[in-house]
Short mmCIF file of C-alpha atoms in Angstrom, two decimals:
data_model
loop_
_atom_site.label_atom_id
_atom_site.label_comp_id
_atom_site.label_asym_id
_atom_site.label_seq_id
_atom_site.Cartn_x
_atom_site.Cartn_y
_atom_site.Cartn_z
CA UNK A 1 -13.96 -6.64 -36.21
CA UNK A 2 -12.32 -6.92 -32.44
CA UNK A 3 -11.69 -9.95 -30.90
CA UNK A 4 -13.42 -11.06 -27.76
CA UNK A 5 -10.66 -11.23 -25.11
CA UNK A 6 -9.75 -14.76 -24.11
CA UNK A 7 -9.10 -13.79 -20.06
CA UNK A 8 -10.68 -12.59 -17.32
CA UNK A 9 -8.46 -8.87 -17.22
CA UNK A 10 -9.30 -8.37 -13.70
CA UNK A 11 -7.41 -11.53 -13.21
CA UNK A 12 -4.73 -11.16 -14.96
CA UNK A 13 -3.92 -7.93 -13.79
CA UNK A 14 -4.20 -9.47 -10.29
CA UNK A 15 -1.42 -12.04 -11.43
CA UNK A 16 0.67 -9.19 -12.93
CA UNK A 17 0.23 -6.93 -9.59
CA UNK A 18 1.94 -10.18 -7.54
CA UNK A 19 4.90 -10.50 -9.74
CA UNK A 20 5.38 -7.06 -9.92
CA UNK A 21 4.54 -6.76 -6.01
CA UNK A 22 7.65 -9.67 -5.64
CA UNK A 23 9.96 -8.38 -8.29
CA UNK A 24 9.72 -5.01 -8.50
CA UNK A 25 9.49 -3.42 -11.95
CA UNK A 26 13.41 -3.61 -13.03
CA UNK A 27 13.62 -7.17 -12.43
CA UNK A 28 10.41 -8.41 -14.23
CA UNK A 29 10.50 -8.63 -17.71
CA UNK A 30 8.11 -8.60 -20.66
CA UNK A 31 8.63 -12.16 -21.03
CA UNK A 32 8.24 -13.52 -17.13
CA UNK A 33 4.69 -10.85 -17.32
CA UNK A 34 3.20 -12.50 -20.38
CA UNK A 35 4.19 -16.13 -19.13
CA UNK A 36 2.65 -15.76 -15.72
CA UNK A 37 -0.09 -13.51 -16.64
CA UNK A 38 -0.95 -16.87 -19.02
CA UNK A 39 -1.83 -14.25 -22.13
CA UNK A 40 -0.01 -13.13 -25.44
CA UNK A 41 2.12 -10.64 -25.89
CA UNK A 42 -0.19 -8.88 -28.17
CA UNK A 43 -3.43 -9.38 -26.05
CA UNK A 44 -1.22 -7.75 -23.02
CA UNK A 45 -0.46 -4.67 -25.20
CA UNK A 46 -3.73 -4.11 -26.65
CA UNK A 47 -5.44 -4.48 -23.04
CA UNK A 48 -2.77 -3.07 -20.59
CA UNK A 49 -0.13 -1.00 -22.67
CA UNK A 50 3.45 -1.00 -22.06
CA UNK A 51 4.99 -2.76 -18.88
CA UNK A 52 5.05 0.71 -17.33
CA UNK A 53 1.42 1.51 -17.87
CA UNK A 54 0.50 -2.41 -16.64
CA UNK A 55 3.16 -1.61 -13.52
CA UNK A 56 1.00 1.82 -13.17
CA UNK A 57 -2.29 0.12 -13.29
CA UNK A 58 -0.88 -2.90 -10.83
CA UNK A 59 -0.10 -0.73 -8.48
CA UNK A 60 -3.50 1.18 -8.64
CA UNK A 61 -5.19 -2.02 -7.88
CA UNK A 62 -2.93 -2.75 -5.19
CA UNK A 63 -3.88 0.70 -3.74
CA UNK A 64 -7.57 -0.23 -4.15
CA UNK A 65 -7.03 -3.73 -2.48
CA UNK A 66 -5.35 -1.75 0.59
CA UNK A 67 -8.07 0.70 1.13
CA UNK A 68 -10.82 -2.06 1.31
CA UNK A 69 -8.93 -3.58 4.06
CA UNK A 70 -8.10 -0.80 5.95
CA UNK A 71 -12.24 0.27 5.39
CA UNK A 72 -13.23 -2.94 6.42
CA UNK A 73 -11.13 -2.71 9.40
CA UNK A 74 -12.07 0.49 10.25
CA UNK A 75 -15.70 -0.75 10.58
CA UNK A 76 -15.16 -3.06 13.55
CA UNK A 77 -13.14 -0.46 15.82
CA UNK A 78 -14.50 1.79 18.45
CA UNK A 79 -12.51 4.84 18.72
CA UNK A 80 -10.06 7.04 16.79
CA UNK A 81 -7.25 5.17 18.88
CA UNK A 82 -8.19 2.27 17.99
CA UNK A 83 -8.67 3.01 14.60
CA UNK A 84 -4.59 4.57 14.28
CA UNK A 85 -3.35 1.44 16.09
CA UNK A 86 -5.34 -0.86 13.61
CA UNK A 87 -3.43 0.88 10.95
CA UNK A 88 -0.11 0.15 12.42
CA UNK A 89 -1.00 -3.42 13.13
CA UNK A 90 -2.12 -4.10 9.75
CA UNK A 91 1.81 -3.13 8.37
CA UNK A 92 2.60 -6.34 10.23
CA UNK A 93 -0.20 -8.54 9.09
CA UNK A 94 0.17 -7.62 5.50
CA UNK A 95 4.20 -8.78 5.58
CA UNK A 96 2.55 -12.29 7.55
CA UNK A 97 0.08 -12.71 4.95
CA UNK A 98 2.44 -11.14 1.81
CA UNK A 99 6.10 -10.90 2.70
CA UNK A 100 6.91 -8.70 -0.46
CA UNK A 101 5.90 -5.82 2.00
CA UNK A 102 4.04 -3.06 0.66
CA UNK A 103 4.27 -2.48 -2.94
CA UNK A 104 3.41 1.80 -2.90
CA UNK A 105 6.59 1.34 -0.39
CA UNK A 106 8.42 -0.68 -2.48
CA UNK A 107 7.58 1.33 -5.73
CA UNK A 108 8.79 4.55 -3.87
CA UNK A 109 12.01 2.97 -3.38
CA UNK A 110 12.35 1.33 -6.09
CA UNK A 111 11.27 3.86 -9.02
CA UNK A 112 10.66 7.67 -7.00
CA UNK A 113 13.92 9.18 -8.02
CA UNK A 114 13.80 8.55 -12.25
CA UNK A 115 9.97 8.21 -12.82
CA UNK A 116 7.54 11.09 -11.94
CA UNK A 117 4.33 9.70 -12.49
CA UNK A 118 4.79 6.74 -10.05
CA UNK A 119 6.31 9.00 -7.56
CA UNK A 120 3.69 11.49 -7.80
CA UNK A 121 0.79 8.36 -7.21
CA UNK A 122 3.03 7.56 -4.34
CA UNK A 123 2.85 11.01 -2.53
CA UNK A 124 -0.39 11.46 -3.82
CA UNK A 125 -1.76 7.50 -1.59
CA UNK A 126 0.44 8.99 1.34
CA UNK A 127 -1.40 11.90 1.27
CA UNK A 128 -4.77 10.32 1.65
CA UNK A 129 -3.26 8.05 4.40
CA UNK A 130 -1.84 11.37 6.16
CA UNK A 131 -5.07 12.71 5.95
CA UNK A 132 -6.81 9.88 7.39
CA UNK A 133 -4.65 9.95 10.54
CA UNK A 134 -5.07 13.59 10.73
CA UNK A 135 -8.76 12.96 10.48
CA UNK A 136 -8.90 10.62 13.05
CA UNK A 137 -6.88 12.68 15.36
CA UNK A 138 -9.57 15.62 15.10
CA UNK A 139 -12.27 13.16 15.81
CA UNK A 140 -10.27 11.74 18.96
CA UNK A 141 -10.08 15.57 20.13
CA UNK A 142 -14.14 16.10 19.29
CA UNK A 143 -14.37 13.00 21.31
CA UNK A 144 -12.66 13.69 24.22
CA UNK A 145 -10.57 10.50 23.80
CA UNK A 146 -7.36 13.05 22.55
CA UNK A 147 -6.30 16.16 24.20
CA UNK A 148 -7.28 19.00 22.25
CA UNK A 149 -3.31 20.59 22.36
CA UNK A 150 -2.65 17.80 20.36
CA UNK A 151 -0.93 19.11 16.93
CA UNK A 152 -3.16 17.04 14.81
CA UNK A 153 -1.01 18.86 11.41
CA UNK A 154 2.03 17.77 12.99
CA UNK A 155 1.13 14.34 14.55
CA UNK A 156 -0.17 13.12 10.74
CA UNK A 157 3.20 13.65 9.65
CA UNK A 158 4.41 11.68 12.34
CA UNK A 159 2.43 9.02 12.04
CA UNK A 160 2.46 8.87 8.06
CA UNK A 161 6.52 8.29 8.97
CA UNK A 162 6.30 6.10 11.50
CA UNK A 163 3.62 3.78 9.52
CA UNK A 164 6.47 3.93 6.13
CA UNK A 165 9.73 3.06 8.41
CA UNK A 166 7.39 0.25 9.88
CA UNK A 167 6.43 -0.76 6.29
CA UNK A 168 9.59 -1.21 5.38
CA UNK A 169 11.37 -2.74 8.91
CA UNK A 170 8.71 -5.54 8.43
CA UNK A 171 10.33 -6.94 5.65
CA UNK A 172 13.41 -7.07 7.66
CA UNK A 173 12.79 -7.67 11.17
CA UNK A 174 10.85 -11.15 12.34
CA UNK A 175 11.21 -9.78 15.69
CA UNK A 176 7.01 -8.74 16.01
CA UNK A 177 7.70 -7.83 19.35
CA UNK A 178 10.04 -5.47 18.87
CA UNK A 179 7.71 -4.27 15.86
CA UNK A 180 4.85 -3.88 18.43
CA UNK A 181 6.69 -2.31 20.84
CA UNK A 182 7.18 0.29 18.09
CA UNK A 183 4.02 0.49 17.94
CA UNK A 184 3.15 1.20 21.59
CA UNK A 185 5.81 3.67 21.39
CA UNK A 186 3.81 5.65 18.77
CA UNK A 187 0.63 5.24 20.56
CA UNK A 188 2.20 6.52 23.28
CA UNK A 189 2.34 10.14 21.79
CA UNK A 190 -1.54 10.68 21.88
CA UNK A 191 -2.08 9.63 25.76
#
């Protein structure tokens, strides 16, 4: 007969997503997950796999954390503009609010060259982002609030750049004016 688990999981995997998110996968081991995750060894196995499969479903709900922010965000603005520069913005409230910076950024560093699967999750959360901008773009054009030669193709992969090198200069750079001024500079593209 199965045991009824001890732990809240959605909790614990919340606790293993922040040392991961701090660490990185190389430097946390089995040992420092099961300590702060505050569960056995076996009860982390049985419930979350291996570390990479608990790394893999870490960084899922990191992903999912992310895109309720950025949909709650999206709610309050007004325009397509306002909607891209809220995106930007939000790089350098995350690092105020969680200086590990952003872990699909740090994952893509960290693990994209050896291990597929992660790198493949990575490409495939840019993609929706990518496709968000673009989105937004066509909308600003339907709008009015975007000239319609915009290259909306060719300004998502812009922007999908722009918003990584700004995920990652964040964890760098406490200058935030110089961070919004690259953020104006961006804007600046769809006046």
């Amino acid at each position: 007969m199965a045991r009824k688990k001890e732990f809240d999981e959605d909790a614990v995997l919340h606790k293993a997503m922040l040392l991961f998110w701090e660490q990185g996968y190389e430097k946390t081991s089995m040992q420092e997950l099961v300590s702060h995750m505050g569960i056995h060894k076996g009860s982390m196995y049985d419930t979350f796999g291996d570390k990479h499969s608990l790394y893999v479903k870490s960084l899922k709900r990191y992903s999912e954390m992310l895109e309720q922010s950025v949909k709650r965000g999206m709610a309050d603005t007004r325009s397509a503009k306002e909607a891209i520069r809220l995106l930007f913005e939000m790089a350098i409230q995350q690092q105020e609010e969680f200086p590990g910076g952003c872990f699909v950024v740090n994952t893509a560093v960290e693990l994209a060259n050896y291990d597929s699967e992660t790198r493949d999750w990575v490409h495939l959360k840019w993609a929706s982002t990518e496709q968000l901008i673009r989105d937004l773009i066509v909308e600003g054009q339907q709008s009015g609030e975007f000239s319609k030669t915009l290259n909306a193709e060719g300004l998502s992969y812009c922007f999908i750049n722009a918003l990584i090198g700004l995920r990652v200069m964040v964890k760098t750079i406490s200058d935030r004016e110089k961070l919004r001024q690259i953020i104006e500079m961006n804007m600046s593209v769809l006046e």
